Structures are given as structure tokens and as C-alpha cells.
Coordinates of C-alpha atoms in Angstrom, one line a residue:
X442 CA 85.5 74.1 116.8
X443 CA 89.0 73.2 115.6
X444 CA 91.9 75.4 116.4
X445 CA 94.8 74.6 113.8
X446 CA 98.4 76.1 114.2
X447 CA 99.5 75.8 110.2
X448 CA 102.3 78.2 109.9
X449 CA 105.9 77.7 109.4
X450 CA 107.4 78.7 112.4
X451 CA 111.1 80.2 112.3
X452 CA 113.1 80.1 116.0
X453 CA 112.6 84.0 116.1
X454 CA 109.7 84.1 115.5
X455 CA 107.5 85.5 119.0
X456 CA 104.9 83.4 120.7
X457 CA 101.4 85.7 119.0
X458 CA 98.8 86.6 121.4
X459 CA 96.3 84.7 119.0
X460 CA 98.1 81.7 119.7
X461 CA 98.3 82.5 123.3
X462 CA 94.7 83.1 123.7
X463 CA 93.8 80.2 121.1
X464 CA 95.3 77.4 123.9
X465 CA 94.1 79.5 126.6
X466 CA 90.4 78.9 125.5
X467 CA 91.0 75.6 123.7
X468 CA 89.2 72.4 125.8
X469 CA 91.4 69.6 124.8
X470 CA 94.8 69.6 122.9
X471 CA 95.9 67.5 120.7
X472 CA 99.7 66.8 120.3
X473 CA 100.8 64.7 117.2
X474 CA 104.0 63.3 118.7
X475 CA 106.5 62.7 116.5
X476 CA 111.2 63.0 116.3
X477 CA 110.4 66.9 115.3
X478 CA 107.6 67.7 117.8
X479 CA 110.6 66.9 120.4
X480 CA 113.3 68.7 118.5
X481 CA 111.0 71.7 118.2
X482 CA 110.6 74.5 121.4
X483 CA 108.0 75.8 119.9
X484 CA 105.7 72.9 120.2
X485 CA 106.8 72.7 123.9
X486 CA 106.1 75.8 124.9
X487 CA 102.7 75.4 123.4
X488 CA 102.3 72.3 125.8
X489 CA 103.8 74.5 128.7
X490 CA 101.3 77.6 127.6
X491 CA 98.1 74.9 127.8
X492 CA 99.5 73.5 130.6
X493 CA 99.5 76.8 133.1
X494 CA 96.3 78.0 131.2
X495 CA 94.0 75.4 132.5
X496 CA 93.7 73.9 136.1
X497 CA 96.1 70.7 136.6
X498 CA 93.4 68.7 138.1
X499 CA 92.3 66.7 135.4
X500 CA 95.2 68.0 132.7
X501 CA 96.5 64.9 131.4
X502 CA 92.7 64.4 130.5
X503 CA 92.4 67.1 128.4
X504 CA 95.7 66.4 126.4
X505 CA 95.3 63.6 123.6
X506 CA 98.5 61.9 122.4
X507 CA 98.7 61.3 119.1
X508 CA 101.7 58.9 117.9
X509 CA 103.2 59.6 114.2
X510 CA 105.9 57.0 115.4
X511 CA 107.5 55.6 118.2
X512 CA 108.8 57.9 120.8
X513 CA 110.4 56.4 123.5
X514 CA 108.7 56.9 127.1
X515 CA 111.6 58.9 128.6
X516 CA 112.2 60.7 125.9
X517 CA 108.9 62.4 126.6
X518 CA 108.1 65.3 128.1
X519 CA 106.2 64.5 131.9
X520 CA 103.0 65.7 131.0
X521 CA 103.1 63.0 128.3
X522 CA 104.6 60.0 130.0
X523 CA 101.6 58.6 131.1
X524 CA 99.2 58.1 127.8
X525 CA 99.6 55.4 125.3
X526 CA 97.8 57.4 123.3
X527 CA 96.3 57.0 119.6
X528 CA 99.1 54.6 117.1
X529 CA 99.2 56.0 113.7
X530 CA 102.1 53.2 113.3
X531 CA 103.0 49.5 113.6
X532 CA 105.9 48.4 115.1
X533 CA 109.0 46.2 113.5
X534 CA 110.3 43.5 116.2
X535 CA 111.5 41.8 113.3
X536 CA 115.9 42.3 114.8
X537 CA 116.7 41.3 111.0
X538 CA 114.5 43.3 109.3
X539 CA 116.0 47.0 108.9
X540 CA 113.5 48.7 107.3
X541 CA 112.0 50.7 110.4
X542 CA 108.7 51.0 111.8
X543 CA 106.0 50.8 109.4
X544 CA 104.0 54.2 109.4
X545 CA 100.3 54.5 108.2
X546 CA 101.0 58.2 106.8
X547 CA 103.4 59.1 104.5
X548 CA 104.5 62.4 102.3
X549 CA 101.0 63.8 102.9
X550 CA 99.2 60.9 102.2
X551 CA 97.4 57.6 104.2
X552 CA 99.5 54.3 103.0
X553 CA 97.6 52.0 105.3
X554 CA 94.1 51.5 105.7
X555 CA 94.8 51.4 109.5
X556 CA 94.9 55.3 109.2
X557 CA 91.6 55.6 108.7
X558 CA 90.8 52.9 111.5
X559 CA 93.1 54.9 113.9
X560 CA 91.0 58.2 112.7
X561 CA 87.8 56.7 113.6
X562 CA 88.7 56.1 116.8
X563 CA 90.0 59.2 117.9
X564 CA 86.9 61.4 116.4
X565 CA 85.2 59.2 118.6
X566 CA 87.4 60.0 121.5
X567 CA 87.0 63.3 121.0
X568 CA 83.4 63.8 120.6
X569 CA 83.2 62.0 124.0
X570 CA 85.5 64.6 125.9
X571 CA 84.6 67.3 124.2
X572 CA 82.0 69.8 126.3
X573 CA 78.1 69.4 126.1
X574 CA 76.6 72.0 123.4
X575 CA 75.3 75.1 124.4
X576 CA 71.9 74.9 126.3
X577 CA 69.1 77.0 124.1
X578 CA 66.9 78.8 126.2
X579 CA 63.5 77.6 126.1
X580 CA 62.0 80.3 127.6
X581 CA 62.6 84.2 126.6
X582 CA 65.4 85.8 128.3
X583 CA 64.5 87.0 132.0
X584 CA 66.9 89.4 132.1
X585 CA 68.3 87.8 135.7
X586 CA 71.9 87.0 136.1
X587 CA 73.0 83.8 138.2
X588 CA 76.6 82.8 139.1
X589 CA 77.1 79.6 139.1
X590 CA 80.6 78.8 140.8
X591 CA 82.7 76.5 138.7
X592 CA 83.0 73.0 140.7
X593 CA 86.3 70.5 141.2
X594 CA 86.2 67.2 139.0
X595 CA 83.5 65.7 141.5
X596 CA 81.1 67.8 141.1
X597 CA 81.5 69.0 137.3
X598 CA 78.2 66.3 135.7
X599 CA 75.7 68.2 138.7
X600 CA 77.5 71.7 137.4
X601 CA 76.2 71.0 133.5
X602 CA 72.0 69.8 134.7
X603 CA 72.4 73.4 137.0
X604 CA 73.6 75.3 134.0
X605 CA 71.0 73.8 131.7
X606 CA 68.3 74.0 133.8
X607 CA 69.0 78.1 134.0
X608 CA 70.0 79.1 130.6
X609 CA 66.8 76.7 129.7
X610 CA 64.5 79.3 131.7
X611 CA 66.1 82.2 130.4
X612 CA 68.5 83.5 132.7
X613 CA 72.2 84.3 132.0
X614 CA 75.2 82.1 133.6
X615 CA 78.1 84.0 135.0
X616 CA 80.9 83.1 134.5
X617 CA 80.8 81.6 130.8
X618 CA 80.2 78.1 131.3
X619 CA 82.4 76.9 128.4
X620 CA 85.6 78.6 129.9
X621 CA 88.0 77.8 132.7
X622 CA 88.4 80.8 135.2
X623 CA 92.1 81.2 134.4
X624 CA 94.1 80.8 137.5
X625 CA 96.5 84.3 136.7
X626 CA 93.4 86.3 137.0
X627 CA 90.9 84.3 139.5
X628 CA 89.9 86.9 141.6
X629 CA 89.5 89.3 139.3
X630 CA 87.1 87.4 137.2
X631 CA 85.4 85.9 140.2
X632 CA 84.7 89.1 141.2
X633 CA 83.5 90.8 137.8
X634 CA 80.9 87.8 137.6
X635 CA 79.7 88.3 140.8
X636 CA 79.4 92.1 140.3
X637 CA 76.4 91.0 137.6
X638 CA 75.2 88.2 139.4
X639 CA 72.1 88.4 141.8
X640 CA 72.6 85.2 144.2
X641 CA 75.5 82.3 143.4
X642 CA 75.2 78.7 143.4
X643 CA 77.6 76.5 144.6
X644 CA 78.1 72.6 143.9
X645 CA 80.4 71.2 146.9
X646 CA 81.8 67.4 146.7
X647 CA 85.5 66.8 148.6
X648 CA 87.4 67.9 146.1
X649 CA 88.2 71.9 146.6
X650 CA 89.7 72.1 143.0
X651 CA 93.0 73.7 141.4
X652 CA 94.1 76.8 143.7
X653 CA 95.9 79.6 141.9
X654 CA 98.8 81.3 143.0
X655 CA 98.7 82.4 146.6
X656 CA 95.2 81.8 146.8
X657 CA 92.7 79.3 148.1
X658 CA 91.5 76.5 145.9
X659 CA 88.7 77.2 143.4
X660 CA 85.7 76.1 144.7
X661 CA 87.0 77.6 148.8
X662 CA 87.7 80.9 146.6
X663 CA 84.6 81.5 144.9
X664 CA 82.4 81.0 148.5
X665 CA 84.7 83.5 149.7
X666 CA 84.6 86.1 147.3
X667 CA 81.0 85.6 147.0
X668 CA 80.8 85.8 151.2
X669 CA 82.5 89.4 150.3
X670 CA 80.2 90.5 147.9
X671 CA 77.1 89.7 150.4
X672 CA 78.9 92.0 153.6
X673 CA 79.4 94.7 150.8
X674 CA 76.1 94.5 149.2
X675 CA 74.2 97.6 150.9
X676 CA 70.8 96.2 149.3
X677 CA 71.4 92.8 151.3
X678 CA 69.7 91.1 148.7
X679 CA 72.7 89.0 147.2
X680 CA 73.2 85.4 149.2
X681 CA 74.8 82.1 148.6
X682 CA 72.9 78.5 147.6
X683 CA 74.8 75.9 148.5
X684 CA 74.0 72.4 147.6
X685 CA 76.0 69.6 149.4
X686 CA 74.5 66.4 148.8
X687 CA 74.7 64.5 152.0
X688 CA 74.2 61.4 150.1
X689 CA 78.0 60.8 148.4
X690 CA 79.7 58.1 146.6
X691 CA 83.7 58.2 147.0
X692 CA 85.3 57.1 143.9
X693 CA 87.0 53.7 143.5
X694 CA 91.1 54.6 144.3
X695 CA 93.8 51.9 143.5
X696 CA 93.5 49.8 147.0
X697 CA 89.9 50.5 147.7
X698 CA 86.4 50.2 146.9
X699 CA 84.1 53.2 145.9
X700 CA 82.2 53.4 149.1
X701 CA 78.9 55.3 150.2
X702 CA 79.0 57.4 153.0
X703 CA 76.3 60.0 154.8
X704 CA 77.4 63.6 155.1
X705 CA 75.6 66.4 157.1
X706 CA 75.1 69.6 154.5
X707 CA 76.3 72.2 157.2
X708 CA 79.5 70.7 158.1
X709 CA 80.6 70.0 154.8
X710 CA 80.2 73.4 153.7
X711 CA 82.4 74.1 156.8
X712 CA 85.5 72.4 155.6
X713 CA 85.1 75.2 152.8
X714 CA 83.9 78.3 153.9
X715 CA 82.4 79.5 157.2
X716 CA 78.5 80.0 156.9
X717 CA 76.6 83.3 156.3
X718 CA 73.3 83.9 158.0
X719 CA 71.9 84.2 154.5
X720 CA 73.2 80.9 153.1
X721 CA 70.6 78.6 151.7
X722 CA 72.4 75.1 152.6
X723 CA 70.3 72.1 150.6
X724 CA 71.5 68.5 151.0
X725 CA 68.8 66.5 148.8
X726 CA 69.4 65.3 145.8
X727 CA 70.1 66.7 142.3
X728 CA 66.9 66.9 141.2
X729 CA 65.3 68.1 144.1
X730 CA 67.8 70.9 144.4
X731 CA 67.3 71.8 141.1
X732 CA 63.5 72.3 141.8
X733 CA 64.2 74.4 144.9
X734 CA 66.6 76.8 142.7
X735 CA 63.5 77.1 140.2
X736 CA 61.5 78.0 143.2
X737 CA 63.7 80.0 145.6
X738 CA 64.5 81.9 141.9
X739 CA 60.4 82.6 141.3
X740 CA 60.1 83.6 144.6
X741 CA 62.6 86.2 144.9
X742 CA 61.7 87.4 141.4
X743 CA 62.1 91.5 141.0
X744 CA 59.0 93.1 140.2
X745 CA 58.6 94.3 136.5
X746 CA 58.7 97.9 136.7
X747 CA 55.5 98.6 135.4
X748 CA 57.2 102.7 135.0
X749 CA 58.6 100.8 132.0
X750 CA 54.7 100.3 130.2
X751 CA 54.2 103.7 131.0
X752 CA 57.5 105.0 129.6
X753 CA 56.3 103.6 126.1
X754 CA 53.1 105.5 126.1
X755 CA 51.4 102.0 126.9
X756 CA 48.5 101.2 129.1
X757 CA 48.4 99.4 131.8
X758 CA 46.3 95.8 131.4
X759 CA 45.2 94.3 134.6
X760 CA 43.5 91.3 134.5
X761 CA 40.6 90.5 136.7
X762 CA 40.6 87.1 137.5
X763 CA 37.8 85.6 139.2
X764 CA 35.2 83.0 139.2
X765 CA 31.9 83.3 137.3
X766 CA 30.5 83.5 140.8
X767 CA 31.7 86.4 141.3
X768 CA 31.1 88.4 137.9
X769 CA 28.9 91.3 139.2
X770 CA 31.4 92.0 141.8
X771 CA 34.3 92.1 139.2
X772 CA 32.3 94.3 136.9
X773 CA 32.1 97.2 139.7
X774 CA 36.0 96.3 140.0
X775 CA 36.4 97.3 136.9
X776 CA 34.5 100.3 136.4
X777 CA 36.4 101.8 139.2
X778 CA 39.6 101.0 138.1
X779 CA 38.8 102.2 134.9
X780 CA 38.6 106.0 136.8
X781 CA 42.3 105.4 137.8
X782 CA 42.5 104.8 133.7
X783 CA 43.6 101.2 134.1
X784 CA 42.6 99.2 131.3
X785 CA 40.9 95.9 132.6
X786 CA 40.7 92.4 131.2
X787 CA 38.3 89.9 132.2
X788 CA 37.8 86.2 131.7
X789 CA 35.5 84.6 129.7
X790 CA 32.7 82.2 130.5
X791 CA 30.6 81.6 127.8
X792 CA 31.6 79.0 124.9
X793 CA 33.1 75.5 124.4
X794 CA 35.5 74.8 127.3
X795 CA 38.5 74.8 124.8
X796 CA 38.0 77.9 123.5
X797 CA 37.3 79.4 127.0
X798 CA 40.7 78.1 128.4
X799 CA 42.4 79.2 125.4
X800 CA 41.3 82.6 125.4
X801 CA 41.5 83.3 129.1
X802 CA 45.1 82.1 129.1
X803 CA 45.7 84.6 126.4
X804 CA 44.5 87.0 128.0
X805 CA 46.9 86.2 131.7
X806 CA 49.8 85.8 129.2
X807 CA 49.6 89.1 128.1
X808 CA 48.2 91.3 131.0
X809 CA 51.1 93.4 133.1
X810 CA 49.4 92.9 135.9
X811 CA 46.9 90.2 137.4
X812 CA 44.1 91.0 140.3
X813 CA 42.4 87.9 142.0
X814 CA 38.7 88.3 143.1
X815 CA 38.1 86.4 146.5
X816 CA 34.2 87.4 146.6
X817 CA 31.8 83.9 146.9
X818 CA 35.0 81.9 145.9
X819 CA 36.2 79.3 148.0
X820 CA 39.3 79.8 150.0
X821 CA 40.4 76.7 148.1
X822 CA 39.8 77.7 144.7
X823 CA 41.3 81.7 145.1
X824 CA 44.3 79.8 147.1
X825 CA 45.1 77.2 144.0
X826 CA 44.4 79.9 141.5
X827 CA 47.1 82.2 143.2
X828 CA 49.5 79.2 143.2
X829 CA 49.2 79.0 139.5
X830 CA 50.4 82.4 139.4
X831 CA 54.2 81.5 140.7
X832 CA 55.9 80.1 137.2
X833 CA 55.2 83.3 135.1
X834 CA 57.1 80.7 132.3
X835 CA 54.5 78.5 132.4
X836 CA 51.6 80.7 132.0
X837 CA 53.4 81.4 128.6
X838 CA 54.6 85.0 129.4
X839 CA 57.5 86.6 127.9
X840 CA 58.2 88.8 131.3
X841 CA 57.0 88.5 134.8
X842 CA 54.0 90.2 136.2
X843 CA 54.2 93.8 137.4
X844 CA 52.3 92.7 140.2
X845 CA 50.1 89.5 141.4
X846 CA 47.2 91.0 143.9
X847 CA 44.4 89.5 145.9
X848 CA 41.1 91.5 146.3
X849 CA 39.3 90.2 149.2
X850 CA 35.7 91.4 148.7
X851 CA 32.3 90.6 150.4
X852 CA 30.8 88.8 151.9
X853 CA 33.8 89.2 155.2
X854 CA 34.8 86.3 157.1
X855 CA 38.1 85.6 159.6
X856 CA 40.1 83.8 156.6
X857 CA 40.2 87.0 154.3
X858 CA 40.5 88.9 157.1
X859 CA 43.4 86.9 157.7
X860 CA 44.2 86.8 153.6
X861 CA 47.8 88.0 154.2
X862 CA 48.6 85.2 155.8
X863 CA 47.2 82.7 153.4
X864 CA 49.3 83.6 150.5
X865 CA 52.9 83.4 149.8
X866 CA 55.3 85.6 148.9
X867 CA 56.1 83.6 145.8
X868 CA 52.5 83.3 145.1
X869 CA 50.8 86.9 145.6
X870 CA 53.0 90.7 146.3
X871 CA 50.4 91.9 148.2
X872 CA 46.3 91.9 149.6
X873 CA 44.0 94.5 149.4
X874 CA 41.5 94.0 152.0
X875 CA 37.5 95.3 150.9
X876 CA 35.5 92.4 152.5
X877 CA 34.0 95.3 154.8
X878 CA 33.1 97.6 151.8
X879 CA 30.1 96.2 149.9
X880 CA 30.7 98.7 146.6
X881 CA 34.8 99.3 145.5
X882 CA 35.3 102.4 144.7
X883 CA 38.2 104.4 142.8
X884 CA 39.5 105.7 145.9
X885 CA 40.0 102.4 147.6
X886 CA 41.7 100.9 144.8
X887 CA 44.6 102.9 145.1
X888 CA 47.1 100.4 145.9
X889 CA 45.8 98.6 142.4
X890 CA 47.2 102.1 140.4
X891 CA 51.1 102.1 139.6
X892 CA 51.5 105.8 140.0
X893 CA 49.4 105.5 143.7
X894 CA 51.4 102.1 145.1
X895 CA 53.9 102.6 148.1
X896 CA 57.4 101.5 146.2
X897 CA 58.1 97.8 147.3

């Protein structure tokens, strides 16, 4: 989007809160530089405004100088002295010619073809510093809020794949990716994110990023805030990932090479903040921290209150999942859960292989709850299918599982007596142990009925 100040501007006129909040959330400003942009204080103090509205590492980026004519260098104001900037002119060395510069627009008009050359080339220029699109989700929304701390210069490509990756599965991004924390009201803002947020993510390189007034710098003040939201949060849920890649590339400077150098994950998150017990500290690389977010996410997942099927007047559909193997025992499974007025699903087996997979993937997609059957099953197939289970996304849900269970029926044996053991968090909430009992009943099933099940 274009922001375009058009109106005639009188010197009594008052600086308008539109304009004000206009430059505040503008990415890039353009200044057409010209004998009356220097003789006018309003156009300055829109340069000043931009200027204390956005952080001043990477400023003179973000400003792109566009020449009407020749201004001299020092003539300029600083934050414009060190551009050449976009020539919408052509200059005159001729000493014996009079005439002037020669500009390419005139009267409200282009006069020289070179106009639209110059135009070209700054669209381009523009499109390549403006800011990536907005991600669209590909997954519904989950409902879960991440903060993702804004990062210094080094770090900001790694801070775009994090925020893609998570609006892409459905989950909110605190705060706004597309804005600049503004450096007048940091820790307020921090703070408000983080009140929403249920872990934050932060991205740390060597740069610690602009610091506003009387505070630490940006990327040192969001760990901190974020360490005081963790002491204060009585749940002791909320906690900090931390990626610092000990694999880092310092950036060519003016007398030196770009270099590669080994850093330990622990000690560089030292030189910003001091660890928590809680912190997850990765130092692999991008991708691989992205795939441990995805995971760590999954497996820290809040249960879907299944109070909130009831509350609709809805039944409660709990898929039994098990082998054909394994088929009488789920049948008596179901009858007795069908006392504690559950409404069962149960695969199919019977049909072209296509339209088997189809329909029993339907039917997990749509369930509110899932119950494996570990009867005559191997250990390896109940272990893989309970593995499937962890990426609700993939399954094609819209919401995660109330609650992923393991039965572990007859015949007994050490492993499922054992079974709690066998399955992860991530994987399975929780193991109901029947191998003993050769019949289920509705009374030992209680831990399989919402209204019965001990609150997690």
C-alpha cells in the first residue's frame, strides 16, 4: 500500500495524528528531494517523525532518495547525505551553456523518456525492499498464540521462514509481524503480546538491535520481559525457545573478510539474557529448528475441552482404532462405551484399499476423540499408529483431539504392562491398562467418559 501526503500545507497548519500514525506504520519513505523539499519544515519534520518512529539500525535503508534536481550534498539534511539516490535529471557541465540542468519532469508532465526509465527502476527498487506478503494459513486457525520476538538486522531472513512456518499451521503471531515495536512504547507492547502469547521464540545473531530510551536493546529486552512473564506465570506453563545457531557467518566489514566462526548455543544466549531453567536453547540449523518448534508446539498442545461438544448438545465420537485382528475385542469396546453414551466409530475393512483408507481417514478426521486397541497387535504396529496421531494437521482435522488413548487389552504381557512408558507425551495423553480383564466393561472404562476423567 501507498501512503500519499497531497494536501496543501499552510505553516500553521498542525502536524495531524493521521499523518503521524501514517509514517509511524509506513515501511519505507520516499523523499522526492527537490529546492522546496529543503525550504519547507514540514517535509523535515516528516523525515524527523519517520526517523524516531522506526529503529536506526538499518534507517538509511528504509529511506529512498528521489532527486527532482540537483541538491548539493551539504546542503542536505544527514539522514540524506549518504544516498545517491534515484536521478529524475541530467546534469549541464556545459560552463557556457546557461540554460540549467535539464529535468525529465516538467509542469506536471514527463518531457524525457528517461522519466519513465528512472520510474522503472525505482518500482523495481521498491518491490525488492518492500516486506514479504502476508503468509495465508494453510491450515485452520488453532486458536494458539506464539510470540515471536522481533530480531536485529542479522537475524531478520530466519525471523520471516519462523513467522511463515506458524501463521502457515494456523496459529497467531504476536506482535504483528508487519510492524516495528515502536521504541516510545517498547515495554508496553512487549508486554501486551506476551500477555496473549503461550511460549516466545527468540532468533539471536550478534547484533542485540535498536535499544529505546533507557532501556536495553531490543532483542536483550524482549528475553527479559519474556523471563518476567515466566517468574509471574502461576501456571508455569509459559517458557522461552531460543534458537542460536552455533554455525554463524560474520558479515564482510570494510577491512575484512566475512568469516565463519563456531559458537556454543548457551553462551551466546548469555551475552543477552541469563538462562531460565525452562529455556529450550537449540543451536542447529534453520530448518531443523523449525521442525523442533512444529514438534515441541504438538507436543505441548492443550487438550480440546471436550465440555465444549457437550455445551452444543453434541455427542461425543470416539474412534476405535484397531487392527482387523482385533475386531471382536473392539466390538465389546464399544458396546460398553456405548452404556457411558459415547458414540463409537470404527474402521472399516472390507472394500478396495482406496476406498478403505479414504473412509477410515474420514472418520479420524472427524472423531473428538481417538482410542487405540493394543489386543493381538504388535507392539510395533499400535506404536507407529500412535505416532501418526502427533500432527492433528495432517490427519486433516480442523481442531486437535480431545484426547488420544491407548487401551491395552488381552492377551497381558510385560510391554503393555509397561505401555506408559512406550508412548510419548506428544504421541498418546494417557493408557488405560485392561490386559488382565478378558471382557471391558462400562465400569472400567471410566477414564474413556469426559464427565468421569480426572482433569489433566
Amino acid at each position: 500500500m501507498v501512503w500519499r501526503d497531497i494536501r496543501r500545507i499552510s505553516p500553521g497548519d498542525q502536524f495531524t495524528p493521521e499523518l503521524e500514525d501514517a509514517l509511524k506504520n509506513a515501511s519505507l519513505l520516499v523523499v522526492v528531494l527537490s529546492k522546496n523539499w529543503l525550504a519547507s519544515e514540514w517535509c523535515k519534520r516528516e523525515l524527523d517523525t519517520f526517523a524516531k518512529t522506526h529503529p536506526q539500525e538499518g534507517l538509511r535503508d528504509r529511506i529512498i532518495l528521489v532527486n527532482k534536481r540537483f541538491i548539493d550534498f551539504a546542503e542536505r539534511p544527514q539522514l540524506l547525505q549518504g544516498q545517491v539516490g534515484f536521478n529524475f535529471f541530467s546534469r549541464n557541465n556545459d560552463p557556457q551553456d546557461f540554460s540549467g540542468d535539464h529535468e525529465y519532469f516538467e509542469r506536471g508532465e514527463a518531457v524525457d523518456t528517461r522519466y519513465w526509465d528512472q520510474i522503472k527502476l525505482l518500482a523495481a527498487h521498491l518491490l525488492k525492499r518492500s516486506p514479504p506478503p502476508p503468509v495465508e494459513p494453510r491450515y485452520p486457525p488453532t486458536g494458539r498464540t506464539i510470540y515471536v520476538a522481533k530480531p536485529a538486522s542479522d537475524m531478520r531472513a530466519q525471523y520471516d521462514r519462523i513467522v511463515s512456518e506458524l501463521v502457515g499451521k494456523g496459529h497467531t503471531v504476536v506482535p504483528a509481524p508487519a510492524q516495528d515495536i515502536p521504541l516510545t512504547s517498547a515495554v508496553a507492547d512487549i508486554d501486551a503480546a506476551l500477555q496473549e502469547a503461550e511460549i516466545s521464540i527468540h532468533l539471536l545473531g550478534e547484533r542485540a538491535g535498536e535499544a529505546p530510551e533507557d532501556q536495553l536493546p531490543m532483542v536483550k529486552l524482549q528475553l527479559a520481559r519474556a523471563a518476567v512473564k515466566a517468574a509471574g506465570d502461576a501456571s508455569a506453563k509459559f517458557h522461552r525457545l531460543v534458537w542460536a545457531p552455533g554455525a554463524w557467518t560474520t558479515p564482510a566489514a570494510a577491512n575484512e573478510a566475512a568469516r565463519d566462526i563456531a559458537r556454543h548455543p548457551v553462551e551466546v544466549l548469555a551475552r543477552f539474557d541469563k538462562q531460565l531453567p525452562a529455556d529450550k536453547i537449540e543451536g542447529d540449523t534453520l530448518s531443523k529448528f523449525v521442525d523442533f518448534v512444529n514438534q515441541h508446539l504438538i507436543a505441548i498442545a492443550p487438550v480440546r475441552p471436550i465440555e465444549a461438544v457437550l455445551e452444543k448438545g453434541g455427542e461425543i465420537r470416539l474412534y476405535l482404532h484397531h487392527c482387523e485382528a482385533d475386531s471382536d475385542y473392539a466390538l465389546n469396546l464399544a458396546q460398553a462405551l456405548q452404556q457411558r453414551k459415547l458414540e463409537t466409530l470404527l474402521p472399516a475393512f472390507d472394500g478396495p484399499d482406496s476406498e478403505i483408507k479414504s473412509f477410515n481417514g474420514k472418520q479420524l478426521a472427524e472423531c473428538d476423540a481417538v482410542v487405540l486397541c493394543w489386543a493381538s497387535a504388535s507392539e510395533v504396529w499400535v506404536r507407529a499408529e500412535a505416532s501418526g496421531l502427533r500432527d492433528w494437521h495432517q490427519l486433516g482435522r480442523k481442531q486437535q483431539f480431545s484426547y488420544r488413548a491407548v487401551v491395552a487389552a488381552p492377551p497381558p504381557g510385560t510391554r503393555k504392562k509397561a505401555s506408559k512408558f512406550l508412548f510419548p507425551r506428544g504421541d498418546i495423553d494417557f493408557v488405560v491398562d485392561l490386559s488382565a480383564t478378558s471382557t471391558p466393561t462400562a465400569d472400567l472404562l471410566d477414564q474413556l467418559v469426559p464427565a468421569m476423567r480426572p482433569a489433566p
